[in-house]
Amino acid sequence: MKKKWWHDSVVYQIYPRSFQDSNNDGIGDIQGIISRLDYLKELGIDALWLSPVFESPNDDNGYDISNYQGIMAEFGTMADMDQLIAQCNARGIRLIMDLVVNHTSDEHPWFVESRQSQDNSYRDYYIWRDPVKGEAPNDLVSTFSGSAWELDQGTGQYYLHLFSKKQPDLNWENQQVRQEVWDMMNFWLEKGIGGFRMDVIDLIGKQPDLEVTGNGPKLHEYLQEMNHNTFGNYDVMTVGETWGATPEIAKLYSDPKREELSMVFQFEHIGLDEIPGKAKWDWQALDFKKLKQIFSKWQTCFNGDGWNSLFWNNHDTPRIISRWGNDSPEFRVLSGKMLATILHMQQGTPYIYQGEEIGMINTPVTEIDQLDDIESLNMYQERLEAGYSKEEILFSINKKGRDNARRPIHWNGQANGGFTEGTPWLALNPEYDTINVANALADSESLFYHYQRLIALRKEQPIVVWGEYQELLPDDEQLYVYERKLAGERWLVVANFYEQATVFQTDDYLATEIILSNYPDSALDLGNLLLRPYEAIVYKCK
Ligand code: TEU
Ligand code: CA
């Protein structure tokens, strides 16, 4: 596989609304991000994935775009954006933009035109269907509750929206739509960005009349056309958000010979605490052995014909320490270091979501008006109407709601955690006085420096990027153990995923050095190793 810059890179995701406010309107913005680039440089990341900053009515906080070549006024101006790109590139940090082209906002001029009349020249930019027996054309449903079809009274037809009613799906079968997307992508590539994260890109091949949404028949044809008309002419990185990806499907996206994307986000591990066949809200405890199986499957499926992304968190998921670690004061950092170690020692491009590096945790709510996210608000109404109790619904939202990820970042222990001197658009997690960047930078044992070390190891040690992976003890209920091997060098990652102490022993490996641990005094003897709560150690072995 030809080496690319993103093979040994680490990407940091920023949700701009919640990162840093610079003008005290309580909303994060681009100048705020610029003011924090040196912090990100100190962490050691190589690329920044920026969630959407384009003009948007914010029905879905920027994932409903009304102008792809304009910057949302709350976030700043195009001059600010040009400055951010220049400031990133000056630091050797590539800027990855969020490409949201499965749908636009209903306030995008294309849709405003399209809904004017059935013979409007933009009509076919979107997916319009006649009512069937006076009802929606079929049973497709929206991720944000309810039917995926909305009746437009003006022209008497339904339009498709797999997300909110204000996010009409684009019609990718229309070559004019594809050309508009290529032109927009090239506008941003010519500005010197480092690539794209592609929002729900698995949906652009949809066949709505057949109720096919993900992995449609023309999906890869469109992606190859996109590659050849835009980013394929640049040394940039592309990552597709593909909820239904299996290893075989991931190879279709990321095999370099196919000239599509660099890699995809697969979500098999992310669904493990959901009751199979039910919604994300129907929670069950994590099946740890399944988590290991999924990691090992993805670590061993590519042989130069694809590439992994590695992530625990993003702006759609609850905070990983609360979800699968332990967010008590005693174990928050320890379990955070364990989770970071077992992910970052794997092969692939790791993604760190803002605040993950300082161990931010979930923010439980007691009332629905403490939330902002349309997905949670719509689900709340839908489940109330379906007879769920308020307690049941809030339990689900506190476990899995997206606002858990969107609380403003804690920079210090001052008012509003130094995020703003105004009123934050969304209340902060109350623990910002202890969990914050200033405290993390002042503490050599903080989670921040553990992430910094993991990022540095990926740069310094080819075994982390290219080493062969092999799992040990797959049936163990609490240990995750795997080997990385390259050119005679062998590393062993040994992690206790839980609070209960346990023992690991092997005579197949002789540890010669501890590369990294979340305890200052981990033992070297693998003949009879006691692992304390969440103890995670990386050994160099003979
Ligand atoms: O998310 C795709 C998506 O389906 C998620 O919304 C997911 O289903 C849900 O959050 C369960 O966790 C992408 C963006 O990441 C998300 O923020 C947008 O809301 C969505 O697409 C629509 O653009
Ligand atoms: Ca602001």
Coordinates of C-alpha atoms and ligand atoms in Angstrom, one line a residue:
M1 CA 0.0 0.0 0.0
K2 CA 1.5 3.4 -1.0
K3 CA 2.2 5.5 2.1
K4 CA -0.1 8.5 2.5
W5 CA 0.2 11.3 5.0
W6 CA -3.0 10.3 6.7
H7 CA -1.8 6.8 7.5
D8 CA 0.1 8.0 10.5
S9 CA -2.0 11.1 11.2
V10 CA -4.4 11.7 14.1
V11 CA -7.5 13.8 13.4
Y12 CA -9.2 16.1 16.0
Q13 CA -12.9 16.9 15.5
I14 CA -14.2 20.3 16.4
Y15 CA -17.9 21.0 16.8
P16 CA -17.5 24.8 16.2
R17 CA -20.7 25.9 18.2
S18 CA -19.2 24.5 21.4
F19 CA -15.4 24.9 21.0
Q20 CA -14.4 28.5 21.8
D21 CA -16.5 31.7 21.7
S22 CA -14.4 34.9 20.8
N23 CA -17.1 37.6 20.7
N24 CA -19.1 36.7 23.8
D25 CA -22.4 35.9 22.1
G26 CA -22.3 32.5 23.8
I27 CA -21.7 30.6 20.5
G28 CA -18.3 29.2 19.5
D29 CA -16.8 30.6 16.3
I30 CA -14.0 30.5 13.8
Q31 CA -11.8 33.2 15.5
G32 CA -12.2 31.2 18.7
I33 CA -10.9 28.1 17.0
I34 CA -7.9 30.1 15.6
S35 CA -7.1 31.3 19.2
R36 CA -6.8 27.6 20.2
L37 CA -4.7 26.2 17.4
D38 CA -1.5 26.2 19.4
Y39 CA -3.2 24.1 22.1
L40 CA -4.1 21.5 19.3
K41 CA -0.5 21.7 18.0
E42 CA 0.7 20.9 21.6
L43 CA -1.5 17.9 21.7
G44 CA 0.2 16.9 18.4
I45 CA -2.7 16.3 16.1
D46 CA -2.2 16.5 12.3
A47 CA -5.6 17.3 11.0
L48 CA -8.7 19.1 12.1
W49 CA -12.2 17.8 11.1
L50 CA -14.5 20.8 11.3
S51 CA -18.2 20.1 11.7
P52 CA -20.2 22.4 9.3
V53 CA -19.6 26.2 9.4
F54 CA -21.7 27.0 6.3
E55 CA -24.8 29.2 6.2
S56 CA -27.6 27.3 7.9
P57 CA -30.8 27.9 9.8
N58 CA -29.5 25.5 12.4
D59 CA -32.4 23.1 12.5
D60 CA -29.8 20.4 12.8
N61 CA -27.0 22.7 14.0
G62 CA -25.3 23.3 10.6
Y63 CA -26.1 19.9 9.1
D64 CA -28.8 21.7 7.2
I65 CA -26.9 23.9 4.7
S66 CA -28.5 26.9 2.9
N67 CA -25.2 28.1 1.2
Y68 CA -22.2 25.8 0.8
Q69 CA -20.0 28.7 -0.2
G70 CA -21.0 31.1 2.6
I71 CA -20.1 31.0 6.3
M72 CA -22.7 31.0 9.0
A73 CA -22.8 34.6 10.5
E74 CA -22.7 33.3 14.0
F75 CA -19.4 31.5 13.2
G76 CA -17.8 34.5 11.4
T77 CA -17.0 35.4 7.8
M78 CA -15.3 33.9 4.7
A79 CA -12.2 36.0 5.6
D80 CA -12.2 34.3 9.1
M81 CA -12.4 30.9 7.2
D82 CA -9.5 31.8 4.9
Q83 CA -7.5 32.9 8.0
L84 CA -8.3 29.5 9.7
I85 CA -7.1 27.6 6.7
A86 CA -3.9 29.6 6.5
Q87 CA -3.3 29.4 10.3
C88 CA -3.8 25.6 10.2
N89 CA -1.6 25.1 7.2
A90 CA 1.1 27.3 8.8
R91 CA 1.2 24.9 11.7
G92 CA 1.2 21.8 9.5
I93 CA -2.4 21.0 10.4
R94 CA -4.7 20.1 7.5
L95 CA -8.2 21.3 7.7
I96 CA -10.9 18.6 6.8
M97 CA -14.3 20.2 6.0
D98 CA -17.6 18.5 6.6
L99 CA -19.3 17.7 3.3
V100 CA -23.1 17.4 3.8
V101 CA -24.5 16.6 0.4
N102 CA -27.1 13.9 1.0
H103 CA -29.5 16.8 1.7
T104 CA -29.6 20.6 2.0
S105 CA -31.6 23.0 4.1
D106 CA -35.1 23.7 2.9
E107 CA -33.9 27.3 2.9
H108 CA -31.2 26.6 0.3
P109 CA -32.1 28.6 -2.9
W110 CA -32.2 25.3 -4.9
F111 CA -35.1 24.0 -2.7
V112 CA -36.8 27.4 -2.5
E113 CA -36.9 27.2 -6.3
S114 CA -37.7 23.5 -6.5
R115 CA -40.8 23.8 -4.4
Q116 CA -42.2 26.7 -6.6
S117 CA -43.8 24.5 -9.2
Q118 CA -43.7 21.0 -10.5
D119 CA -42.1 22.2 -13.7
N120 CA -39.5 24.4 -12.1
S121 CA -36.0 23.9 -13.5
Y122 CA -34.8 23.0 -10.0
R123 CA -37.7 20.5 -9.3
D124 CA -35.5 17.5 -10.1
Y125 CA -32.7 18.6 -7.7
Y126 CA -34.8 16.9 -5.0
I127 CA -37.0 13.9 -4.6
W128 CA -40.7 14.6 -5.2
R129 CA -43.5 12.0 -5.4
D130 CA -47.3 12.1 -5.8
P131 CA -49.4 11.0 -2.9
V132 CA -50.5 7.4 -3.0
K133 CA -54.2 7.0 -2.0
G134 CA -53.9 10.4 -0.4
E135 CA -51.0 9.3 1.7
A136 CA -47.2 9.4 1.8
P137 CA -45.7 7.5 -1.2
N138 CA -44.3 4.7 1.0
D139 CA -43.2 3.7 4.6
L140 CA -39.7 5.3 4.6
V141 CA -39.1 6.9 8.0
S142 CA -36.9 9.7 9.2
T143 CA -34.0 9.2 11.6
F144 CA -35.5 12.2 13.4
S145 CA -38.9 10.4 13.9
G146 CA -41.9 10.2 11.8
S147 CA -42.4 9.7 8.0
A148 CA -39.5 10.6 5.7
W149 CA -42.1 12.2 3.4
E150 CA -43.4 15.7 3.9
L151 CA -46.4 17.0 1.9
D152 CA -45.7 20.3 0.2
Q153 CA -49.2 22.0 0.0
G154 CA -48.0 24.4 -2.7
T155 CA -47.5 21.7 -5.4
G156 CA -49.5 18.8 -3.9
Q157 CA -46.5 16.5 -3.9
Y158 CA -44.4 14.9 -1.1
Y159 CA -40.6 15.5 -0.8
L160 CA -38.2 13.1 0.8
H161 CA -36.2 13.9 4.0
L162 CA -34.4 11.1 5.7
F163 CA -33.6 13.6 8.5
S164 CA -35.6 16.6 9.5
K165 CA -38.4 18.2 7.5
K166 CA -36.0 21.1 6.9
Q167 CA -33.4 18.7 5.4
P168 CA -34.8 17.7 2.0
D169 CA -32.7 14.9 0.3
L170 CA -30.9 15.9 -2.9
N171 CA -31.6 13.8 -6.1
W172 CA -28.2 12.4 -6.9
E173 CA -29.5 10.7 -10.1
N174 CA -29.6 14.2 -11.5
Q175 CA -26.3 14.9 -13.2
Q176 CA -26.8 18.7 -12.6
V177 CA -26.9 18.1 -8.8
R178 CA -23.6 16.1 -9.0
Q179 CA -22.0 18.9 -11.1
E180 CA -23.1 21.5 -8.5
V181 CA -21.5 19.4 -5.8
W182 CA -18.2 19.0 -7.7
D183 CA -18.0 22.7 -8.3
M184 CA -18.6 23.5 -4.6
M185 CA -16.0 20.9 -3.6
N186 CA -13.4 22.4 -5.9
F187 CA -14.1 25.8 -4.6
W188 CA -13.0 24.5 -1.1
L189 CA -10.1 22.4 -2.4
E190 CA -8.7 25.4 -4.3
K191 CA -8.6 27.2 -0.9
G192 CA -6.1 24.6 0.3
I193 CA -8.2 22.4 2.6
G194 CA -6.8 19.0 3.5
G195 CA -9.9 16.9 2.6
F196 CA -13.5 16.1 3.5
R197 CA -15.5 14.1 6.0
M198 CA -18.6 13.0 4.1
D199 CA -21.9 13.1 6.0
V200 CA -24.1 10.0 5.6
I201 CA -22.4 9.4 2.2
D202 CA -23.7 5.9 2.1
L203 CA -27.2 7.3 1.4
I204 CA -26.5 9.2 -1.9
G205 CA -27.3 6.1 -3.9
K206 CA -30.8 5.8 -2.5
Q207 CA -33.6 4.3 -4.4
P208 CA -36.6 5.8 -2.6
D209 CA -39.3 4.0 -4.6
L210 CA -37.7 0.7 -3.6
E211 CA -37.3 1.9 -0.1
V212 CA -33.5 1.5 -0.5
T213 CA -31.5 4.1 1.5
G214 CA -27.9 3.0 2.3
N215 CA -25.5 1.3 -0.2
G216 CA -27.7 1.9 -3.3
P217 CA -26.7 0.5 -6.7
K218 CA -25.0 3.7 -8.0
L219 CA -23.3 4.8 -4.8
H220 CA -19.8 3.7 -5.8
E221 CA -20.2 5.0 -9.4
Y222 CA -21.1 8.5 -7.9
L223 CA -18.0 8.3 -5.5
Q224 CA -15.6 7.4 -8.4
E225 CA -17.1 10.3 -10.4
M226 CA -16.6 12.6 -7.4
N227 CA -13.0 11.4 -6.9
H228 CA -12.1 12.0 -10.6
N229 CA -13.8 15.4 -10.7
T230 CA -12.6 16.8 -7.4
F231 CA -10.4 15.6 -4.6
G232 CA -8.7 12.9 -6.6
N233 CA -6.6 15.6 -8.1
Y234 CA -5.2 16.7 -4.7
D235 CA -3.1 15.0 -2.0
V236 CA -6.0 15.1 0.5
M237 CA -7.8 12.8 2.9
T238 CA -11.5 11.7 2.6
V239 CA -13.5 9.8 5.2
G240 CA -17.0 8.7 4.6
E241 CA -19.7 8.4 7.4
T242 CA -21.2 5.0 6.5
W243 CA -23.4 3.6 9.2
G244 CA -24.1 0.3 7.5
A245 CA -20.5 -0.5 6.5
T246 CA -19.1 -4.1 6.9
P247 CA -15.5 -4.9 6.1
E248 CA -16.4 -6.0 2.6
I249 CA -18.4 -2.7 2.0
A250 CA -15.5 -0.7 3.6
K251 CA -13.1 -2.2 1.0
L252 CA -15.4 -0.9 -1.8
Y253 CA -15.0 2.6 -0.4
S254 CA -11.4 2.6 0.7
D255 CA -9.4 0.2 -1.6
P256 CA -6.9 2.6 -3.2
K257 CA -7.3 0.8 -6.5
R258 CA -11.0 1.8 -6.7
E259 CA -10.2 5.5 -6.5
E260 CA -13.0 6.4 -4.1
L261 CA -12.3 7.4 -0.5
S262 CA -9.3 7.1 1.9
M263 CA -11.3 5.4 4.7
V264 CA -14.8 5.2 6.3
F265 CA -16.3 5.5 9.8
Q266 CA -17.8 2.1 10.5
F267 CA -20.3 2.0 13.5
E268 CA -20.5 -1.7 14.4
H269 CA -18.8 -1.1 17.8
I270 CA -20.9 2.0 18.4
G271 CA -24.2 0.0 18.4
L272 CA -23.2 -2.6 20.9
D273 CA -25.2 -1.1 23.8
E274 CA -28.4 -1.0 21.8
I275 CA -30.9 -3.8 21.9
P276 CA -30.5 -5.5 18.5
G277 CA -33.2 -4.6 16.0
K278 CA -34.4 -1.7 18.1
A279 CA -33.6 2.0 18.2
K280 CA -30.4 3.6 19.6
W281 CA -32.5 4.6 22.6
D282 CA -33.2 1.1 23.7
W283 CA -30.2 0.5 25.9
Q284 CA -28.5 -2.7 27.0
A285 CA -25.2 -3.2 28.7
L286 CA -22.1 -3.4 26.5
D287 CA -21.1 -6.9 25.4
F288 CA -17.4 -6.6 25.9
K289 CA -16.4 -9.8 24.1
K290 CA -18.4 -8.6 21.0
L291 CA -16.5 -5.3 21.2
K292 CA -13.2 -7.2 21.0
Q293 CA -14.5 -9.4 18.2
I294 CA -15.5 -6.3 16.2
F295 CA -12.2 -4.6 16.8
S296 CA -10.3 -7.7 15.8
K297 CA -12.4 -8.3 12.7
W298 CA -11.7 -4.7 11.5
Q299 CA -8.0 -4.9 12.4
T300 CA -7.5 -8.0 10.3
C301 CA -9.8 -7.5 7.3
F302 CA -7.6 -5.2 5.2
N303 CA -4.5 -6.4 3.5
G304 CA -3.6 -3.2 1.7
D305 CA -7.1 -3.0 0.2
G306 CA -8.6 -0.6 2.6
W307 CA -7.9 1.5 5.8
N308 CA -9.5 1.9 9.2
S309 CA -10.7 5.0 11.0
L310 CA -10.5 4.6 14.8
F311 CA -12.9 6.5 17.1
W312 CA -14.9 6.3 20.4
N313 CA -16.6 9.7 20.1
N314 CA -18.0 12.3 17.8
H315 CA -20.7 15.0 18.0
D316 CA -23.5 12.3 17.7
T317 CA -22.3 10.0 20.5
P318 CA -22.3 10.1 24.3
R319 CA -19.0 10.7 26.0
I320 CA -17.1 7.4 26.0
I321 CA -15.9 7.5 29.6
S322 CA -19.5 7.8 30.8
R323 CA -20.6 5.2 28.2
W324 CA -18.1 2.4 28.6
G325 CA -15.5 3.6 31.1
N326 CA -16.1 5.0 34.6
D327 CA -16.8 8.7 35.1
S328 CA -16.5 8.6 38.9
P329 CA -13.9 11.0 40.3
E330 CA -11.7 8.1 41.3
F331 CA -11.7 6.3 37.9
R332 CA -12.5 8.9 35.3
V333 CA -8.9 9.6 34.1
L334 CA -7.7 6.0 34.7
S335 CA -10.5 4.5 32.6
G336 CA -10.1 7.3 30.0
K337 CA -6.4 6.4 29.6
M338 CA -7.3 2.7 29.2
L339 CA -9.9 3.5 26.5
A340 CA -7.4 5.8 24.7
T341 CA -4.7 3.1 24.9
I342 CA -6.7 0.2 23.5
L343 CA -7.9 2.3 20.6
H344 CA -4.8 4.3 19.7
M345 CA -2.6 1.2 19.7
Q346 CA -4.6 -0.2 16.8
Q347 CA -4.0 0.1 13.1
G348 CA -5.9 3.0 11.4
T349 CA -6.3 6.8 11.6
P350 CA -7.5 7.8 15.1
Y351 CA -10.1 10.6 15.6
I352 CA -10.2 12.5 18.9
Y353 CA -13.5 14.4 19.5
Q354 CA -13.1 17.8 21.3
G355 CA -13.0 17.3 25.1
E356 CA -12.2 13.6 24.8
E357 CA -8.5 14.4 25.5
I358 CA -9.4 16.0 28.9
G359 CA -11.9 13.4 29.9
M360 CA -15.2 15.3 29.5
I361 CA -18.2 13.2 30.6
N362 CA -22.0 13.1 30.0
T363 CA -24.4 15.8 31.3
P364 CA -27.6 14.2 32.6
V365 CA -30.8 16.3 32.3
T366 CA -34.0 16.3 34.3
E367 CA -36.2 18.3 31.9
I368 CA -36.4 18.2 28.1
D369 CA -36.0 22.0 27.9
Q370 CA -32.4 21.5 29.0
L371 CA -31.7 20.0 25.6
D372 CA -31.2 21.4 22.1
D373 CA -30.8 18.4 19.7
I374 CA -33.6 17.9 17.3
E375 CA -33.1 14.1 17.4
S376 CA -33.7 14.0 21.1
L377 CA -36.6 16.5 21.1
N378 CA -38.4 14.7 18.3
M379 CA -37.9 11.3 19.9
Y380 CA -39.2 12.7 23.2
Q381 CA -42.5 13.8 21.6
E382 CA -42.8 10.6 19.6
R383 CA -42.3 8.4 22.6
L384 CA -44.5 10.4 24.9
E385 CA -47.3 10.0 22.3
A386 CA -46.5 6.3 22.2
G387 CA -47.0 6.0 26.0
Y388 CA -43.4 5.9 27.3
S389 CA -43.0 7.6 30.7
K390 CA -40.9 10.8 30.9
E391 CA -38.4 8.9 33.2
E392 CA -37.9 6.2 30.6
I393 CA -37.4 8.7 27.8
L394 CA -34.9 10.8 29.8
F395 CA -33.1 7.7 30.9
S396 CA -32.5 6.9 27.2
I397 CA -31.5 10.5 26.4
N398 CA -29.1 10.7 29.3
K399 CA -27.5 7.5 28.0
K400 CA -27.4 8.2 24.3
G401 CA -28.5 11.7 23.5
R402 CA -26.3 13.8 21.3
D403 CA -26.3 16.9 23.6
N404 CA -23.9 14.9 25.8
A405 CA -21.2 15.6 23.2
R406 CA -22.2 19.2 22.4
R407 CA -21.8 20.9 25.8
P408 CA -19.2 23.7 25.5
I409 CA -15.5 22.8 26.1
H410 CA -14.0 23.5 29.5
W411 CA -10.9 25.6 29.0
N412 CA -10.5 26.6 32.7
G413 CA -12.3 26.8 36.0
Q414 CA -13.6 30.3 35.5
A415 CA -17.2 31.3 34.7
N416 CA -18.5 29.1 31.9
G417 CA -15.2 27.3 31.8
G418 CA -13.6 30.1 29.8
F419 CA -15.7 29.1 26.8
T420 CA -17.6 32.4 26.8
E421 CA -18.1 35.6 28.8
G422 CA -21.6 35.6 27.5
T423 CA -24.4 33.2 28.1
P424 CA -23.5 29.8 26.6
W425 CA -25.9 28.6 23.9
L426 CA -26.1 25.2 25.8
A427 CA -25.3 24.9 29.5
L428 CA -21.9 23.5 30.4
N429 CA -21.4 20.2 32.3
P430 CA -21.2 21.3 36.0
E431 CA -17.8 19.7 36.5
Y432 CA -15.9 22.3 34.4
D433 CA -14.2 23.6 37.6
T434 CA -12.3 20.3 37.9
I435 CA -12.4 18.9 34.4
N436 CA -10.7 21.5 32.2
V437 CA -7.8 22.2 29.9
A438 CA -5.9 24.4 32.3
N439 CA -5.9 21.7 35.0
A440 CA -5.0 19.0 32.4
L441 CA -2.0 21.0 31.1
A442 CA -0.8 21.6 34.7
D443 CA -0.9 17.9 35.6
S444 CA 1.8 15.7 34.1
E445 CA -0.4 12.7 34.9
S446 CA -3.5 14.1 33.0
L447 CA -5.3 12.3 30.2
F448 CA -4.1 15.1 27.9
Y449 CA -0.5 14.0 28.2
H450 CA -1.5 10.4 27.8
Y451 CA -3.2 11.3 24.4
Q452 CA -0.1 13.4 23.6
R453 CA 2.1 10.4 24.1
L454 CA -0.1 8.0 22.1
I455 CA -0.1 10.5 19.2
A456 CA 3.7 10.8 19.4
L457 CA 4.1 7.1 19.5
R458 CA 2.2 6.8 16.2
K459 CA 4.7 9.2 14.6
E460 CA 7.8 7.7 16.1
Q461 CA 7.1 3.9 15.9
P462 CA 6.2 2.4 12.5
I463 CA 4.9 -0.7 14.4
V464 CA 1.9 1.3 15.5
V465 CA 0.9 2.2 12.0
W466 CA 2.1 -0.9 10.1
G467 CA 2.4 -3.7 12.6
E468 CA 0.4 -6.9 12.2
Y469 CA -2.4 -7.3 14.8
Q470 CA -3.3 -10.4 16.6
E471 CA -5.7 -10.7 19.5
L472 CA -5.0 -13.0 22.5
L473 CA -7.6 -14.4 25.0
P474 CA -10.7 -13.5 22.9
D475 CA -12.9 -15.3 25.4
D476 CA -11.7 -13.4 28.5
E477 CA -14.5 -11.4 30.1
Q478 CA -12.5 -8.4 31.1
L479 CA -9.1 -8.5 29.5
Y480 CA -8.4 -7.1 26.1
V481 CA -5.0 -8.3 24.9
Y482 CA -3.5 -7.9 21.5
E483 CA -0.1 -8.0 19.8
R484 CA 1.4 -5.7 17.2
K485 CA 4.3 -7.2 15.2
L486 CA 6.6 -5.6 12.7
A487 CA 10.0 -6.7 11.4
G488 CA 10.8 -8.9 14.4
E489 CA 9.6 -6.3 16.9
R490 CA 6.7 -7.3 19.1
W491 CA 4.5 -5.1 21.3
L492 CA 1.8 -6.4 23.6
V493 CA -1.2 -4.3 24.7
V494 CA -2.7 -5.7 27.9
A495 CA -5.8 -3.9 29.3
N496 CA -8.2 -4.5 32.1
F497 CA -11.4 -3.1 30.8
Y498 CA -13.1 -3.0 34.2
E499 CA -12.8 -1.9 37.8
Q500 CA -12.4 -5.4 39.2
A501 CA -8.7 -6.5 39.5
T502 CA -7.7 -9.5 37.4
V503 CA -4.6 -11.6 36.5
F504 CA -2.9 -12.0 33.1
Q505 CA -0.2 -14.5 32.6
T506 CA 1.8 -15.8 29.6
D507 CA 5.1 -17.4 28.9
D508 CA 4.9 -16.7 25.2
Y509 CA 6.1 -13.1 25.7
L510 CA 9.1 -11.7 27.7
A511 CA 8.5 -8.0 28.3
T512 CA 11.7 -6.0 28.0
E513 CA 10.3 -2.5 28.4
I514 CA 7.1 -0.7 29.3
I515 CA 6.3 1.7 26.5
L516 CA 3.3 3.3 28.1
S517 CA 1.0 2.6 31.1
N518 CA -1.8 4.4 33.0
Y519 CA -0.1 3.4 36.3
P520 CA 3.3 4.7 37.3
D521 CA 4.4 1.3 38.7
S522 CA 3.1 -1.4 36.4
A523 CA 5.0 -4.7 36.6
L524 CA 7.2 -6.1 33.9
D525 CA 6.8 -9.8 34.7
L526 CA 4.2 -11.3 32.4
G527 CA 4.5 -14.6 34.2
N528 CA 1.9 -13.5 36.7
L529 CA 0.6 -10.0 36.2
L530 CA -1.9 -8.5 38.5
L531 CA -4.0 -5.9 36.7
R532 CA -5.5 -3.2 38.8
P533 CA -8.7 -1.3 37.9
Y534 CA -8.6 -0.2 34.3
E535 CA -4.8 -0.9 34.1
A536 CA -3.6 -0.7 30.5
I537 CA 0.0 -1.3 29.6
V538 CA 1.9 -1.4 26.3
Y539 CA 4.9 -3.7 26.5
K540 CA 7.9 -4.1 24.1
C541 CA 8.5 -7.9 24.1
K542 CA 11.1 -10.5 23.0
Ligands
TEU1 O1 -25.3 11.6 11.2 C1 -25.9 10.6 10.6 C2 -26.9 9.9 11.5 O2 -27.7 9.1 11.1 C3 -26.8 10.2 13.0 O3 -27.7 11.3 13.1 C4 -27.2 9.1 13.8 O4 -28.2 8.3 13.1 C5 -27.9 9.5 15.0 O5 -27.2 10.7 15.5 C6 -27.7 8.4 16.0 O6 -26.6 8.6 16.8 C7 -24.9 12.7 10.4 C8 -24.4 13.8 11.2 O7 -23.2 13.3 11.9 C9 -25.4 14.2 12.2 O8 -25.0 15.2 13.1 C10 -26.6 14.8 11.4 O9 -27.7 15.1 12.3 C11 -27.1 13.8 10.3 O10 -26.0 13.2 9.6 C12 -27.9 14.6 9.2 O11 -27.0 15.4 8.5
CA2 CA -19.2 33.7 19.2

